[in-house]
Short mmCIF file of N, CA and C in Angstrom, two decimals:
data_model
loop_
_atom_site.label_atom_id
_atom_site.label_comp_id
_atom_site.label_asym_id
_atom_site.label_seq_id
_atom_site.Cartn_x
_atom_site.Cartn_y
_atom_site.Cartn_z
N MET A 1 -17.46 30.98 -4.90
CA MET A 1 -17.95 30.84 -6.26
C MET A 1 -17.33 29.60 -6.89
N HIS A 2 -18.13 28.81 -7.56
CA HIS A 2 -17.66 27.58 -8.20
C HIS A 2 -17.08 27.89 -9.57
N PRO A 3 -16.06 27.13 -9.98
CA PRO A 3 -15.52 27.34 -11.32
C PRO A 3 -16.56 26.99 -12.38
N PRO A 4 -16.47 27.61 -13.54
CA PRO A 4 -17.44 27.32 -14.59
C PRO A 4 -17.30 25.88 -15.09
N PRO A 5 -18.40 25.30 -15.63
CA PRO A 5 -18.30 23.94 -16.17
C PRO A 5 -17.18 23.86 -17.20
N GLY A 6 -16.41 22.80 -17.13
CA GLY A 6 -15.30 22.63 -18.07
C GLY A 6 -14.07 23.41 -17.65
N GLY A 7 -14.14 24.07 -16.49
CA GLY A 7 -13.01 24.87 -16.00
C GLY A 7 -11.87 24.00 -15.54
N LYS A 8 -10.81 24.65 -15.05
CA LYS A 8 -9.60 23.95 -14.66
C LYS A 8 -9.87 22.91 -13.57
N ARG A 9 -10.66 23.25 -12.56
CA ARG A 9 -10.92 22.31 -11.48
C ARG A 9 -11.62 21.05 -12.00
N GLN A 10 -12.56 21.20 -12.90
CA GLN A 10 -13.29 20.04 -13.41
C GLN A 10 -12.36 19.10 -14.19
N LYS A 11 -11.36 19.65 -14.82
CA LYS A 11 -10.44 18.81 -15.59
C LYS A 11 -9.57 17.95 -14.68
N THR A 12 -9.34 18.40 -13.42
CA THR A 12 -8.49 17.61 -12.52
C THR A 12 -9.28 16.54 -11.80
N LEU A 13 -10.60 16.67 -11.77
CA LEU A 13 -11.43 15.67 -11.11
C LEU A 13 -11.79 14.56 -12.09
N ARG A 14 -11.96 13.38 -11.56
CA ARG A 14 -12.32 12.26 -12.40
C ARG A 14 -13.33 11.41 -11.65
N ARG A 15 -14.39 11.10 -12.30
CA ARG A 15 -15.40 10.24 -11.69
C ARG A 15 -15.10 8.79 -12.04
N LEU A 16 -15.29 7.94 -11.07
CA LEU A 16 -15.09 6.51 -11.29
C LEU A 16 -16.42 5.80 -11.14
N ARG A 17 -16.72 4.92 -12.06
CA ARG A 17 -17.86 4.03 -11.90
C ARG A 17 -17.31 2.78 -11.25
N ILE A 18 -17.53 2.68 -9.97
CA ILE A 18 -16.91 1.64 -9.16
C ILE A 18 -17.11 0.24 -9.73
N GLY A 19 -18.31 -0.09 -10.14
CA GLY A 19 -18.58 -1.44 -10.63
C GLY A 19 -17.80 -1.83 -11.86
N ARG A 20 -17.27 -0.85 -12.58
CA ARG A 20 -16.52 -1.15 -13.80
C ARG A 20 -15.01 -1.20 -13.58
N GLN A 21 -14.57 -0.96 -12.37
CA GLN A 21 -13.14 -0.94 -12.09
C GLN A 21 -12.64 -2.34 -11.78
N ASN A 22 -11.38 -2.57 -12.08
CA ASN A 22 -10.72 -3.83 -11.77
C ASN A 22 -9.65 -3.56 -10.73
N PRO A 23 -9.98 -3.75 -9.45
CA PRO A 23 -8.96 -3.53 -8.43
C PRO A 23 -8.00 -4.71 -8.36
N GLY A 24 -6.73 -4.41 -8.19
CA GLY A 24 -5.73 -5.45 -7.97
C GLY A 24 -5.27 -5.38 -6.54
N ARG A 25 -5.08 -6.54 -5.93
CA ARG A 25 -4.67 -6.59 -4.53
C ARG A 25 -3.40 -7.40 -4.43
N ALA A 26 -2.36 -6.79 -3.92
CA ALA A 26 -1.10 -7.50 -3.69
C ALA A 26 -0.88 -7.59 -2.20
N GLY A 27 -0.83 -8.79 -1.69
CA GLY A 27 -0.49 -8.95 -0.30
C GLY A 27 -1.38 -9.89 0.46
N PRO A 28 -0.76 -10.56 1.42
CA PRO A 28 -1.47 -11.53 2.23
C PRO A 28 -2.16 -10.88 3.42
N GLY A 29 -2.83 -11.69 4.13
CA GLY A 29 -3.34 -11.27 5.42
C GLY A 29 -4.76 -10.78 5.42
N ALA A 30 -5.21 -10.49 6.62
CA ALA A 30 -6.60 -10.12 6.86
C ALA A 30 -6.98 -8.82 6.15
N ILE A 31 -6.09 -7.86 6.13
CA ILE A 31 -6.43 -6.57 5.51
C ILE A 31 -6.61 -6.74 4.00
N GLY A 32 -5.69 -7.43 3.35
CA GLY A 32 -5.81 -7.66 1.91
C GLY A 32 -7.09 -8.39 1.55
N VAL A 33 -7.46 -9.39 2.36
CA VAL A 33 -8.69 -10.14 2.12
C VAL A 33 -9.90 -9.24 2.32
N LYS A 34 -9.90 -8.42 3.36
CA LYS A 34 -11.03 -7.52 3.61
C LYS A 34 -11.19 -6.50 2.48
N VAL A 35 -10.09 -5.96 2.00
CA VAL A 35 -10.15 -5.01 0.88
C VAL A 35 -10.72 -5.70 -0.36
N ALA A 36 -10.24 -6.89 -0.65
CA ALA A 36 -10.72 -7.63 -1.83
C ALA A 36 -12.21 -7.94 -1.70
N ASN A 37 -12.64 -8.38 -0.53
CA ASN A 37 -14.05 -8.71 -0.33
C ASN A 37 -14.94 -7.48 -0.41
N ALA A 38 -14.47 -6.36 0.13
CA ALA A 38 -15.26 -5.12 0.05
C ALA A 38 -15.40 -4.68 -1.40
N ALA A 39 -14.32 -4.78 -2.17
CA ALA A 39 -14.37 -4.41 -3.59
C ALA A 39 -15.32 -5.34 -4.36
N ALA A 40 -15.26 -6.62 -4.07
CA ALA A 40 -16.15 -7.58 -4.73
C ALA A 40 -17.61 -7.29 -4.39
N ALA A 41 -17.87 -6.91 -3.14
CA ALA A 41 -19.23 -6.59 -2.72
C ALA A 41 -19.77 -5.36 -3.45
N LEU A 42 -18.87 -4.48 -3.89
CA LEU A 42 -19.27 -3.30 -4.66
C LEU A 42 -19.43 -3.61 -6.15
N GLY A 43 -19.24 -4.87 -6.51
CA GLY A 43 -19.40 -5.27 -7.91
C GLY A 43 -18.14 -5.15 -8.73
N MET A 44 -17.01 -4.93 -8.08
CA MET A 44 -15.75 -4.81 -8.80
C MET A 44 -15.19 -6.19 -9.12
N LYS A 45 -14.47 -6.28 -10.23
CA LYS A 45 -13.83 -7.54 -10.64
C LYS A 45 -12.44 -7.59 -10.03
N VAL A 46 -12.30 -8.25 -8.91
CA VAL A 46 -11.07 -8.26 -8.13
C VAL A 46 -10.08 -9.27 -8.69
N VAL A 47 -8.84 -8.85 -8.80
CA VAL A 47 -7.75 -9.75 -9.17
C VAL A 47 -6.67 -9.59 -8.10
N GLY A 48 -6.04 -10.67 -7.70
CA GLY A 48 -5.05 -10.57 -6.64
C GLY A 48 -3.85 -11.46 -6.90
N PHE A 49 -2.77 -11.10 -6.25
CA PHE A 49 -1.56 -11.91 -6.30
C PHE A 49 -1.02 -12.03 -4.89
N ASP A 50 -0.82 -13.24 -4.46
CA ASP A 50 -0.30 -13.49 -3.13
C ASP A 50 0.38 -14.85 -3.12
N PRO A 51 1.70 -14.89 -3.32
CA PRO A 51 2.39 -16.18 -3.40
C PRO A 51 2.42 -16.94 -2.08
N SER A 52 2.12 -16.26 -0.97
CA SER A 52 2.18 -16.95 0.32
C SER A 52 0.82 -16.99 1.03
N MET A 53 -0.26 -16.97 0.26
CA MET A 53 -1.59 -16.99 0.86
C MET A 53 -1.81 -18.30 1.60
N THR A 54 -2.33 -18.18 2.81
CA THR A 54 -2.64 -19.37 3.60
C THR A 54 -3.98 -19.94 3.17
N VAL A 55 -4.20 -21.19 3.52
CA VAL A 55 -5.48 -21.83 3.21
C VAL A 55 -6.60 -21.09 3.93
N GLU A 56 -6.35 -20.69 5.17
CA GLU A 56 -7.38 -19.97 5.93
C GLU A 56 -7.76 -18.66 5.24
N ALA A 57 -6.77 -17.90 4.77
CA ALA A 57 -7.06 -16.65 4.07
C ALA A 57 -7.82 -16.92 2.77
N ALA A 58 -7.45 -17.99 2.08
CA ALA A 58 -8.14 -18.33 0.84
C ALA A 58 -9.61 -18.65 1.09
N TRP A 59 -9.90 -19.32 2.20
CA TRP A 59 -11.29 -19.63 2.53
C TRP A 59 -12.10 -18.37 2.80
N GLN A 60 -11.45 -17.32 3.30
CA GLN A 60 -12.14 -16.08 3.63
C GLN A 60 -12.31 -15.16 2.43
N LEU A 61 -11.57 -15.41 1.36
CA LEU A 61 -11.59 -14.55 0.18
C LEU A 61 -12.81 -14.84 -0.68
N SER A 62 -13.40 -13.81 -1.22
CA SER A 62 -14.56 -13.95 -2.11
C SER A 62 -14.22 -14.89 -3.26
N SER A 63 -15.15 -15.78 -3.58
CA SER A 63 -14.92 -16.72 -4.67
C SER A 63 -14.89 -16.04 -6.04
N SER A 64 -15.33 -14.79 -6.10
CA SER A 64 -15.31 -14.07 -7.37
C SER A 64 -13.94 -13.47 -7.69
N ALA A 65 -13.03 -13.48 -6.72
CA ALA A 65 -11.70 -12.92 -6.95
C ALA A 65 -10.89 -13.81 -7.89
N ALA A 66 -10.23 -13.18 -8.85
CA ALA A 66 -9.39 -13.92 -9.80
C ALA A 66 -7.94 -13.88 -9.32
N ARG A 67 -7.18 -14.86 -9.73
CA ARG A 67 -5.77 -14.94 -9.34
C ARG A 67 -4.88 -14.46 -10.48
N ALA A 68 -3.98 -13.54 -10.16
CA ALA A 68 -2.97 -13.11 -11.13
C ALA A 68 -1.80 -14.08 -11.07
N ALA A 69 -1.14 -14.30 -12.19
CA ALA A 69 -0.03 -15.25 -12.26
C ALA A 69 1.25 -14.70 -11.65
N SER A 70 1.37 -13.37 -11.60
CA SER A 70 2.59 -12.73 -11.10
C SER A 70 2.28 -11.29 -10.73
N VAL A 71 3.24 -10.62 -10.14
CA VAL A 71 3.07 -9.20 -9.84
C VAL A 71 2.90 -8.42 -11.14
N ASP A 72 3.69 -8.75 -12.16
CA ASP A 72 3.56 -8.07 -13.45
C ASP A 72 2.17 -8.25 -14.05
N ASP A 73 1.65 -9.46 -13.96
CA ASP A 73 0.29 -9.74 -14.44
C ASP A 73 -0.72 -8.91 -13.66
N LEU A 74 -0.55 -8.85 -12.36
CA LEU A 74 -1.47 -8.08 -11.51
C LEU A 74 -1.47 -6.60 -11.88
N VAL A 75 -0.30 -5.99 -11.95
CA VAL A 75 -0.27 -4.54 -12.20
C VAL A 75 -0.78 -4.20 -13.60
N SER A 76 -0.62 -5.11 -14.55
CA SER A 76 -1.10 -4.83 -15.91
C SER A 76 -2.62 -4.94 -16.03
N ARG A 77 -3.26 -5.62 -15.09
CA ARG A 77 -4.71 -5.84 -15.16
C ARG A 77 -5.52 -4.88 -14.30
N ALA A 78 -4.89 -4.22 -13.35
CA ALA A 78 -5.61 -3.43 -12.36
C ALA A 78 -5.83 -1.98 -12.79
N ASP A 79 -7.05 -1.49 -12.56
CA ASP A 79 -7.33 -0.07 -12.70
C ASP A 79 -6.96 0.65 -11.41
N ILE A 80 -7.14 -0.05 -10.31
CA ILE A 80 -6.82 0.46 -8.97
C ILE A 80 -5.99 -0.64 -8.30
N LEU A 81 -4.76 -0.32 -7.95
CA LEU A 81 -3.88 -1.31 -7.33
C LEU A 81 -3.69 -0.97 -5.86
N THR A 82 -4.01 -1.91 -4.97
CA THR A 82 -3.80 -1.71 -3.54
C THR A 82 -2.69 -2.64 -3.07
N LEU A 83 -1.81 -2.12 -2.25
CA LEU A 83 -0.67 -2.89 -1.75
C LEU A 83 -0.83 -3.17 -0.27
N HIS A 84 -0.67 -4.43 0.10
CA HIS A 84 -0.77 -4.87 1.49
C HIS A 84 0.34 -5.88 1.75
N ILE A 85 1.57 -5.44 1.58
CA ILE A 85 2.72 -6.34 1.69
C ILE A 85 3.73 -5.79 2.69
N PRO A 86 4.47 -6.66 3.34
CA PRO A 86 5.49 -6.19 4.28
C PRO A 86 6.69 -5.64 3.52
N LEU A 87 7.47 -4.82 4.17
CA LEU A 87 8.71 -4.32 3.58
C LEU A 87 9.85 -5.22 4.03
N ASN A 88 10.52 -5.81 3.06
CA ASN A 88 11.72 -6.60 3.34
C ASN A 88 12.61 -6.53 2.09
N ASN A 89 13.70 -7.27 2.09
CA ASN A 89 14.63 -7.21 0.94
C ASN A 89 13.98 -7.66 -0.36
N HIS A 90 12.98 -8.54 -0.29
CA HIS A 90 12.32 -9.04 -1.50
C HIS A 90 11.23 -8.11 -2.02
N THR A 91 10.68 -7.29 -1.13
CA THR A 91 9.55 -6.44 -1.54
C THR A 91 9.94 -4.97 -1.75
N ARG A 92 11.14 -4.59 -1.37
CA ARG A 92 11.56 -3.20 -1.55
C ARG A 92 11.49 -2.83 -3.05
N ASP A 93 10.89 -1.68 -3.34
CA ASP A 93 10.71 -1.19 -4.72
C ASP A 93 9.93 -2.18 -5.60
N THR A 94 8.98 -2.88 -5.02
CA THR A 94 8.13 -3.77 -5.81
C THR A 94 7.47 -2.98 -6.93
N ILE A 95 7.01 -1.79 -6.60
CA ILE A 95 6.43 -0.92 -7.63
C ILE A 95 7.50 0.10 -8.00
N ASN A 96 8.05 -0.08 -9.20
CA ASN A 96 9.13 0.77 -9.70
C ASN A 96 8.75 1.24 -11.11
N ALA A 97 9.66 1.90 -11.80
CA ALA A 97 9.36 2.45 -13.13
C ALA A 97 8.89 1.36 -14.10
N ALA A 98 9.52 0.21 -14.08
CA ALA A 98 9.13 -0.86 -15.01
C ALA A 98 7.70 -1.34 -14.74
N ARG A 99 7.36 -1.51 -13.47
CA ARG A 99 6.00 -1.97 -13.16
C ARG A 99 4.97 -0.87 -13.35
N LEU A 100 5.35 0.37 -13.09
CA LEU A 100 4.42 1.47 -13.34
C LEU A 100 4.11 1.56 -14.83
N ALA A 101 5.09 1.28 -15.68
CA ALA A 101 4.88 1.31 -17.13
C ALA A 101 3.91 0.21 -17.56
N LEU A 102 3.86 -0.90 -16.82
CA LEU A 102 2.93 -1.98 -17.13
C LEU A 102 1.48 -1.64 -16.75
N MET A 103 1.33 -0.69 -15.82
CA MET A 103 -0.01 -0.34 -15.37
C MET A 103 -0.79 0.36 -16.47
N LYS A 104 -2.11 0.23 -16.41
CA LYS A 104 -2.97 0.92 -17.36
C LYS A 104 -2.80 2.43 -17.20
N LYS A 105 -2.82 3.14 -18.32
CA LYS A 105 -2.73 4.61 -18.25
C LYS A 105 -3.95 5.11 -17.50
N GLY A 106 -3.71 5.97 -16.52
CA GLY A 106 -4.79 6.52 -15.72
C GLY A 106 -5.14 5.70 -14.50
N ALA A 107 -4.33 4.70 -14.18
CA ALA A 107 -4.60 3.85 -13.01
C ALA A 107 -4.34 4.62 -11.71
N THR A 108 -4.84 4.06 -10.63
CA THR A 108 -4.64 4.62 -9.29
C THR A 108 -3.89 3.59 -8.46
N LEU A 109 -2.92 4.07 -7.69
CA LEU A 109 -2.11 3.21 -6.83
C LEU A 109 -2.34 3.62 -5.38
N LEU A 110 -2.69 2.64 -4.54
CA LEU A 110 -2.87 2.86 -3.11
C LEU A 110 -1.85 2.03 -2.36
N ASN A 111 -1.04 2.67 -1.55
CA ASN A 111 -0.02 1.98 -0.78
C ASN A 111 -0.23 2.25 0.70
N PHE A 112 -0.79 1.28 1.38
CA PHE A 112 -0.94 1.38 2.83
C PHE A 112 -0.10 0.31 3.51
N SER A 113 0.95 -0.13 2.82
CA SER A 113 1.89 -1.11 3.36
C SER A 113 2.99 -0.36 4.09
N ARG A 114 4.08 -0.19 3.40
CA ARG A 114 5.25 0.56 3.88
C ARG A 114 5.75 1.40 2.72
N ALA A 115 6.34 2.53 3.03
CA ALA A 115 6.79 3.46 1.99
C ALA A 115 7.76 2.79 1.01
N GLY A 116 8.67 1.97 1.50
CA GLY A 116 9.71 1.39 0.68
C GLY A 116 9.28 0.37 -0.35
N VAL A 117 8.04 -0.13 -0.29
CA VAL A 117 7.61 -1.08 -1.31
C VAL A 117 7.35 -0.38 -2.64
N VAL A 118 7.27 0.94 -2.60
CA VAL A 118 7.05 1.75 -3.80
C VAL A 118 8.25 2.69 -3.96
N ASN A 119 8.80 2.76 -5.16
CA ASN A 119 9.87 3.70 -5.44
C ASN A 119 9.24 5.07 -5.66
N GLU A 120 9.39 5.94 -4.69
CA GLU A 120 8.71 7.23 -4.69
C GLU A 120 9.11 8.11 -5.88
N ALA A 121 10.37 8.11 -6.26
CA ALA A 121 10.82 8.92 -7.41
C ALA A 121 10.14 8.44 -8.69
N ASP A 122 10.01 7.12 -8.84
CA ASP A 122 9.35 6.56 -10.02
C ASP A 122 7.86 6.90 -10.03
N VAL A 123 7.23 6.87 -8.85
CA VAL A 123 5.81 7.25 -8.75
C VAL A 123 5.63 8.71 -9.13
N CYS A 124 6.50 9.58 -8.63
CA CYS A 124 6.41 11.02 -8.96
C CYS A 124 6.56 11.23 -10.47
N ALA A 125 7.48 10.51 -11.08
CA ALA A 125 7.67 10.63 -12.54
C ALA A 125 6.42 10.15 -13.29
N ALA A 126 5.82 9.05 -12.82
CA ALA A 126 4.61 8.53 -13.47
C ALA A 126 3.43 9.49 -13.29
N LEU A 127 3.36 10.14 -12.14
CA LEU A 127 2.31 11.14 -11.92
C LEU A 127 2.52 12.34 -12.83
N GLU A 128 3.77 12.81 -12.92
CA GLU A 128 4.08 13.98 -13.75
C GLU A 128 3.81 13.71 -15.23
N SER A 129 4.06 12.49 -15.67
CA SER A 129 3.83 12.16 -17.08
C SER A 129 2.35 11.94 -17.37
N GLY A 130 1.55 11.72 -16.33
CA GLY A 130 0.13 11.46 -16.51
C GLY A 130 -0.19 9.99 -16.67
N HIS A 131 0.82 9.14 -16.69
CA HIS A 131 0.55 7.70 -16.83
C HIS A 131 -0.20 7.18 -15.60
N LEU A 132 0.26 7.59 -14.41
CA LEU A 132 -0.42 7.24 -13.17
C LEU A 132 -1.31 8.41 -12.81
N HIS A 133 -2.60 8.14 -12.62
CA HIS A 133 -3.53 9.24 -12.32
C HIS A 133 -3.42 9.71 -10.88
N THR A 134 -3.41 8.77 -9.94
CA THR A 134 -3.41 9.15 -8.53
C THR A 134 -2.58 8.16 -7.72
N TYR A 135 -1.88 8.69 -6.73
CA TYR A 135 -1.16 7.88 -5.76
C TYR A 135 -1.65 8.26 -4.38
N ILE A 136 -2.10 7.27 -3.62
CA ILE A 136 -2.60 7.50 -2.27
C ILE A 136 -1.80 6.62 -1.32
N CYS A 137 -1.29 7.23 -0.25
CA CYS A 137 -0.51 6.48 0.72
C CYS A 137 -0.67 7.11 2.10
N ASP A 138 -0.09 6.47 3.09
CA ASP A 138 -0.07 7.08 4.42
C ASP A 138 1.38 7.27 4.89
N PHE A 139 2.19 7.76 3.96
CA PHE A 139 3.59 8.06 4.24
C PHE A 139 3.93 9.42 3.63
N PRO A 140 3.52 10.52 4.27
CA PRO A 140 3.80 11.85 3.70
C PRO A 140 5.30 12.08 3.53
N SER A 141 5.66 12.78 2.47
CA SER A 141 7.06 13.12 2.23
C SER A 141 7.12 14.44 1.47
N ASN A 142 8.28 15.05 1.45
CA ASN A 142 8.45 16.30 0.72
C ASN A 142 8.22 16.12 -0.78
N ALA A 143 8.66 14.99 -1.32
CA ALA A 143 8.48 14.74 -2.76
C ALA A 143 7.00 14.66 -3.12
N LEU A 144 6.22 14.03 -2.28
CA LEU A 144 4.79 13.90 -2.56
C LEU A 144 4.02 15.18 -2.32
N ALA A 145 4.54 16.03 -1.44
CA ALA A 145 3.85 17.29 -1.13
C ALA A 145 3.68 18.16 -2.37
N GLY A 146 4.58 18.06 -3.32
CA GLY A 146 4.50 18.87 -4.53
C GLY A 146 3.69 18.24 -5.65
N GLN A 147 3.12 17.08 -5.41
CA GLN A 147 2.37 16.37 -6.45
C GLN A 147 0.86 16.61 -6.26
N PRO A 148 0.22 17.28 -7.21
CA PRO A 148 -1.21 17.56 -7.04
C PRO A 148 -2.11 16.33 -7.05
N ARG A 149 -1.66 15.22 -7.63
CA ARG A 149 -2.49 14.02 -7.67
C ARG A 149 -1.99 12.94 -6.71
N ALA A 150 -1.18 13.36 -5.75
CA ALA A 150 -0.75 12.45 -4.68
C ALA A 150 -1.48 12.85 -3.41
N ILE A 151 -2.01 11.87 -2.73
CA ILE A 151 -2.70 12.11 -1.47
C ILE A 151 -1.95 11.34 -0.41
N ALA A 152 -1.32 12.06 0.51
CA ALA A 152 -0.56 11.43 1.58
C ALA A 152 -1.27 11.70 2.90
N LEU A 153 -1.78 10.65 3.49
CA LEU A 153 -2.51 10.72 4.75
C LEU A 153 -1.57 10.42 5.90
N PRO A 154 -1.91 10.85 7.11
CA PRO A 154 -1.06 10.47 8.25
C PRO A 154 -1.17 8.97 8.51
N HIS A 155 -0.07 8.37 8.88
CA HIS A 155 -0.04 6.93 9.18
C HIS A 155 -0.61 6.73 10.57
N ILE A 156 -1.72 5.99 10.67
CA ILE A 156 -2.38 5.81 11.96
C ILE A 156 -2.46 4.34 12.36
N GLY A 157 -1.60 3.53 11.80
CA GLY A 157 -1.64 2.10 12.11
C GLY A 157 -1.53 1.80 13.59
N ALA A 158 -0.77 2.61 14.33
CA ALA A 158 -0.61 2.38 15.76
C ALA A 158 -1.72 3.05 16.57
N SER A 159 -2.72 3.60 15.92
CA SER A 159 -3.79 4.29 16.63
C SER A 159 -5.01 3.42 16.84
N THR A 160 -4.95 2.17 16.47
CA THR A 160 -6.10 1.29 16.67
C THR A 160 -6.15 0.84 18.12
N GLU A 161 -7.31 0.37 18.54
CA GLU A 161 -7.48 -0.12 19.92
C GLU A 161 -6.52 -1.29 20.19
N GLU A 162 -6.40 -2.20 19.21
CA GLU A 162 -5.50 -3.34 19.38
C GLU A 162 -4.05 -2.87 19.54
N ALA A 163 -3.65 -1.89 18.73
CA ALA A 163 -2.27 -1.39 18.83
C ALA A 163 -2.02 -0.72 20.17
N ARG A 164 -3.01 0.00 20.68
CA ARG A 164 -2.84 0.65 21.99
C ARG A 164 -2.68 -0.37 23.10
N LYS A 165 -3.34 -1.52 22.94
CA LYS A 165 -3.23 -2.55 23.96
C LYS A 165 -1.89 -3.29 23.89
N THR A 166 -1.40 -3.53 22.66
CA THR A 166 -0.18 -4.33 22.50
C THR A 166 1.10 -3.49 22.51
N ALA A 167 0.99 -2.19 22.26
CA ALA A 167 2.19 -1.35 22.17
C ALA A 167 3.03 -1.36 23.44
N PRO A 168 2.44 -1.23 24.65
CA PRO A 168 3.30 -1.23 25.84
C PRO A 168 4.14 -2.49 25.98
N SER A 169 3.54 -3.67 25.75
CA SER A 169 4.32 -4.90 25.89
C SER A 169 5.35 -5.02 24.77
N TRP A 170 5.00 -4.54 23.56
CA TRP A 170 5.96 -4.58 22.46
C TRP A 170 7.16 -3.71 22.80
N TRP A 171 6.91 -2.49 23.30
CA TRP A 171 8.02 -1.59 23.65
C TRP A 171 8.84 -2.14 24.82
N ARG A 172 8.16 -2.73 25.80
CA ARG A 172 8.88 -3.31 26.94
C ARG A 172 9.82 -4.41 26.44
N ASN A 173 9.32 -5.30 25.57
CA ASN A 173 10.17 -6.37 25.02
C ASN A 173 11.29 -5.81 24.16
N ARG A 174 10.98 -4.80 23.37
CA ARG A 174 11.99 -4.18 22.50
C ARG A 174 13.10 -3.54 23.34
N CYS A 175 12.72 -2.83 24.39
CA CYS A 175 13.71 -2.19 25.26
C CYS A 175 14.57 -3.22 25.98
N ALA A 176 13.92 -4.29 26.44
CA ALA A 176 14.67 -5.35 27.13
C ALA A 176 15.67 -5.99 26.19
N THR A 177 15.26 -6.25 24.96
CA THR A 177 16.17 -6.85 23.97
C THR A 177 17.32 -5.90 23.67
N SER A 178 17.00 -4.61 23.49
CA SER A 178 18.05 -3.62 23.21
C SER A 178 19.01 -3.51 24.37
N TRP A 179 18.49 -3.55 25.60
CA TRP A 179 19.33 -3.45 26.78
C TRP A 179 20.28 -4.65 26.87
N LYS A 180 19.74 -5.86 26.63
CA LYS A 180 20.57 -7.06 26.67
C LYS A 180 21.66 -7.01 25.61
N THR A 181 21.30 -6.55 24.42
CA THR A 181 22.27 -6.44 23.34
C THR A 181 23.35 -5.42 23.68
N ALA A 182 22.93 -4.28 24.22
CA ALA A 182 23.89 -3.22 24.56
C ALA A 182 24.81 -3.65 25.68
N THR A 183 24.27 -4.30 26.71
CA THR A 183 25.12 -4.70 27.83
C THR A 183 26.07 -5.81 27.43
N SER A 184 25.63 -6.75 26.57
CA SER A 184 26.55 -7.81 26.15
C SER A 184 27.63 -7.24 25.25
N ALA A 185 27.30 -6.26 24.43
CA ALA A 185 28.30 -5.62 23.57
C ALA A 185 29.30 -4.84 24.41
N THR A 186 28.80 -4.19 25.48
CA THR A 186 29.69 -3.42 26.36
C THR A 186 30.64 -4.37 27.07
N ARG A 187 30.11 -5.51 27.54
CA ARG A 187 30.96 -6.48 28.22
C ARG A 187 32.05 -7.00 27.30
N SER A 188 31.73 -7.19 26.03
CA SER A 188 32.71 -7.78 25.12
C SER A 188 33.82 -6.80 24.75
N ILE A 189 33.57 -5.49 24.89
CA ILE A 189 34.62 -4.53 24.54
C ILE A 189 35.26 -3.89 25.76
N SER A 190 34.74 -4.17 26.97
CA SER A 190 35.28 -3.56 28.18
C SER A 190 36.59 -4.25 28.56
N PRO A 191 37.57 -3.42 28.95
CA PRO A 191 38.83 -4.05 29.43
C PRO A 191 38.57 -4.75 30.76
N THR A 192 39.20 -5.90 30.99
CA THR A 192 38.99 -6.62 32.23
C THR A 192 40.23 -6.58 33.08
#
């Protein structure tokens, strides 16, 4: 049996008119460009920030995409923010309480980069306050499991055909490097 119109379930659902949304894209590379181009093809007004965009990536990007001046500018303009950035010392906690506060009330955040680029505690607080409407990622965690407007999908980045082909050589190289490091460390501490 379906809940009555105006019931509790209907209040948690929200319809989006795709053409009226302003997606923001943070991050370089082929995936970020493909996401931006797909959004533009749907009639969305795409805005992006990428301080290290290559000329080749720029040529592939839809000419309708606008450039944000900074990450703060990007998050303040986006209705839907997608992240496509690597995790390193400069990008850790890129999306934190301060940047979540800059986002439009009711915005959606999609993180398919790495878990650490988003401060999960700050995201949970923004979800609980209602400022952030939805958080979607592929990094399930106990904190997100209790959030009704968080969608955590399994991470399947290594499940692509390309990943299946390159994974054996990557692991072989990784093991060889680890073995060399371990044996040289053992030699340096072994009594002679």
